[in-house]
């Protein structure tokens, strides 16, 4: 049985995600997986409104990243996303409704892009051990 290290980070808590990813990459081995929670940049207004109403008590996330931006930063850091999954559509608990919304909507192709919170699993990309040679 192979042992797998599991690391966890929240990219919304860091102002320099690229630097954080490079630091994490330096500590990762072949079997390491990084689990990250991302907030949708399209939900920023929703978070502010929830804080204003008093429904949400936490700090407003300072960093919002789109999927394209995330993939670019991962590639620059020598990482790749194994899975990007929409996780939360309705963050407040309403009996039965929350469960239905958060279970069914991720399965609907276009609507799943409206998720407020995304879960991302990242792994290190194997770098070539030797530089390729060219013969003429």
PDB file of N, CA, C and O in Angstrom, residues 5-9 11 20-21 24 28 32-36 74 79 120-123:
ATOM      1  N   UNK A   5       0.687  11.680   1.058  1.00  0.00           N
ATOM      2  CA  UNK A   5       0.639  12.859   1.912  1.00  0.00           C
ATOM      3  C   UNK A   5      -0.515  13.731   1.449  1.00  0.00           C
ATOM      4  O   UNK A   5      -0.723  13.908   0.260  1.00  0.00           O
ATOM      5  N   UNK A   6      -1.243  14.287   2.383  1.00  0.00           N
ATOM      6  CA  UNK A   6      -2.343  15.174   2.042  1.00  0.00           C
ATOM      7  C   UNK A   6      -2.064  16.528   2.664  1.00  0.00           C
ATOM      8  O   UNK A   6      -1.857  16.644   3.857  1.00  0.00           O
ATOM      9  N   UNK A   7      -2.037  17.556   1.827  1.00  0.00           N
ATOM     10  CA  UNK A   7      -1.861  18.918   2.295  1.00  0.00           C
ATOM     11  C   UNK A   7      -3.155  19.669   2.048  1.00  0.00           C
ATOM     12  O   UNK A   7      -3.957  19.293   1.217  1.00  0.00           O
ATOM     13  N   UNK A   8      -3.356  20.727   2.757  1.00  0.00           N
ATOM     14  CA  UNK A   8      -4.557  21.521   2.579  1.00  0.00           C
ATOM     15  C   UNK A   8      -4.191  22.997   2.591  1.00  0.00           C
ATOM     16  O   UNK A   8      -3.371  23.426   3.372  1.00  0.00           O
ATOM     17  N   UNK A   9      -4.787  23.754   1.697  1.00  0.00           N
ATOM     18  CA  UNK A   9      -4.577  25.200   1.710  1.00  0.00           C
ATOM     19  C   UNK A   9      -5.851  25.867   1.234  1.00  0.00           C
ATOM     20  O   UNK A   9      -6.657  25.279   0.549  1.00  0.00           O
ATOM     21  N   UNK A  11      -6.713  29.021  -0.899  1.00  0.00           N
ATOM     22  CA  UNK A  11      -6.107  30.031  -1.759  1.00  0.00           C
ATOM     23  C   UNK A  11      -6.733  31.402  -1.581  1.00  0.00           C
ATOM     24  O   UNK A  11      -6.189  32.394  -2.020  1.00  0.00           O
ATOM     25  N   UNK A  20       2.725  31.030  -3.034  1.00  0.00           N
ATOM     26  CA  UNK A  20       2.313  29.955  -2.140  1.00  0.00           C
ATOM     27  C   UNK A  20       2.356  28.607  -2.863  1.00  0.00           C
ATOM     28  O   UNK A  20       2.848  27.620  -2.319  1.00  0.00           O
ATOM     29  N   UNK A  21       1.894  28.559  -4.113  1.00  0.00           N
ATOM     30  CA  UNK A  21       1.909  27.318  -4.882  1.00  0.00           C
ATOM     31  C   UNK A  21       3.335  26.841  -5.137  1.00  0.00           C
ATOM     32  O   UNK A  21       3.613  25.642  -5.075  1.00  0.00           O
ATOM     33  N   UNK A  24       4.649  25.310  -1.922  1.00  0.00           N
ATOM     34  CA  UNK A  24       4.036  24.002  -1.693  1.00  0.00           C
ATOM     35  C   UNK A  24       4.613  22.978  -2.656  1.00  0.00           C
ATOM     36  O   UNK A  24       4.907  21.844  -2.273  1.00  0.00           O
ATOM     37  N   UNK A  28       6.295  18.955  -2.294  1.00  0.00           N
ATOM     38  CA  UNK A  28       5.454  17.847  -2.752  1.00  0.00           C
ATOM     39  C   UNK A  28       6.285  16.724  -3.358  1.00  0.00           C
ATOM     40  O   UNK A  28       7.289  16.962  -3.995  1.00  0.00           O
ATOM     41  N   UNK A  32       1.794  13.172  -3.534  1.00  0.00           N
ATOM     42  CA  UNK A  32       1.154  14.217  -2.744  1.00  0.00           C
ATOM     43  C   UNK A  32      -0.009  14.832  -3.503  1.00  0.00           C
ATOM     44  O   UNK A  32       0.082  15.095  -4.692  1.00  0.00           O
ATOM     45  N   UNK A  33      -1.091  15.076  -2.798  1.00  0.00           N
ATOM     46  CA  UNK A  33      -2.246  15.772  -3.361  1.00  0.00           C
ATOM     47  C   UNK A  33      -2.531  16.984  -2.488  1.00  0.00           C
ATOM     48  O   UNK A  33      -2.494  16.909  -1.271  1.00  0.00           O
ATOM     49  N   UNK A  34      -2.828  18.089  -3.133  1.00  0.00           N
ATOM     50  CA  UNK A  34      -3.155  19.323  -2.449  1.00  0.00           C
ATOM     51  C   UNK A  34      -4.644  19.573  -2.637  1.00  0.00           C
ATOM     52  O   UNK A  34      -5.126  19.598  -3.770  1.00  0.00           O
ATOM     53  N   UNK A  35      -5.378  19.713  -1.551  1.00  0.00           N
ATOM     54  CA  UNK A  35      -6.806  19.988  -1.605  1.00  0.00           C
ATOM     55  C   UNK A  35      -7.003  21.463  -1.285  1.00  0.00           C
ATOM     56  O   UNK A  35      -6.508  21.947  -0.283  1.00  0.00           O
ATOM     57  N   UNK A  36      -7.720  22.158  -2.149  1.00  0.00           N
ATOM     58  CA  UNK A  36      -7.897  23.586  -1.977  1.00  0.00           C
ATOM     59  C   UNK A  36      -9.360  23.964  -2.118  1.00  0.00           C
ATOM     60  O   UNK A  36     -10.114  23.329  -2.852  1.00  0.00           O
ATOM     61  N   UNK A  74      -1.217  27.160 -11.753  1.00  0.00           N
ATOM     62  CA  UNK A  74      -0.773  25.797 -11.489  1.00  0.00           C
ATOM     63  C   UNK A  74       0.302  25.372 -12.483  1.00  0.00           C
ATOM     64  O   UNK A  74       1.320  24.784 -12.107  1.00  0.00           O
ATOM     65  N   UNK A  79       2.429  22.346 -11.381  1.00  0.00           N
ATOM     66  CA  UNK A  79       1.318  21.574 -10.819  1.00  0.00           C
ATOM     67  C   UNK A  79       0.224  21.437 -11.863  1.00  0.00           C
ATOM     68  O   UNK A  79       0.210  22.148 -12.864  1.00  0.00           O
ATOM     69  N   UNK A 120     -10.801  21.859  -5.258  1.00  0.00           N
ATOM     70  CA  UNK A 120      -9.791  21.570  -6.269  1.00  0.00           C
ATOM     71  C   UNK A 120      -8.771  20.598  -5.693  1.00  0.00           C
ATOM     72  O   UNK A 120      -8.293  20.783  -4.577  1.00  0.00           O
ATOM     73  N   UNK A 121      -8.457  19.558  -6.458  1.00  0.00           N
ATOM     74  CA  UNK A 121      -7.413  18.604  -6.086  1.00  0.00           C
ATOM     75  C   UNK A 121      -6.267  18.808  -7.073  1.00  0.00           C
ATOM     76  O   UNK A 121      -6.475  18.791  -8.284  1.00  0.00           O
ATOM     77  N   UNK A 122      -5.059  19.015  -6.531  1.00  0.00           N
ATOM     78  CA  UNK A 122      -3.893  19.356  -7.344  1.00  0.00           C
ATOM     79  C   UNK A 122      -2.780  18.344  -7.089  1.00  0.00           C
ATOM     80  O   UNK A 122      -2.618  17.871  -5.962  1.00  0.00           O
ATOM     81  N   UNK A 123      -2.012  18.029  -8.136  1.00  0.00           N
ATOM     82  CA  UNK A 123      -0.842  17.162  -7.984  1.00  0.00           C
ATOM     83  C   UNK A 123       0.344  17.798  -8.712  1.00  0.00           C
ATOM     84  O   UNK A 123       0.184  18.643  -9.586  1.00  0.00           O
TER      85      UNK A 123
END
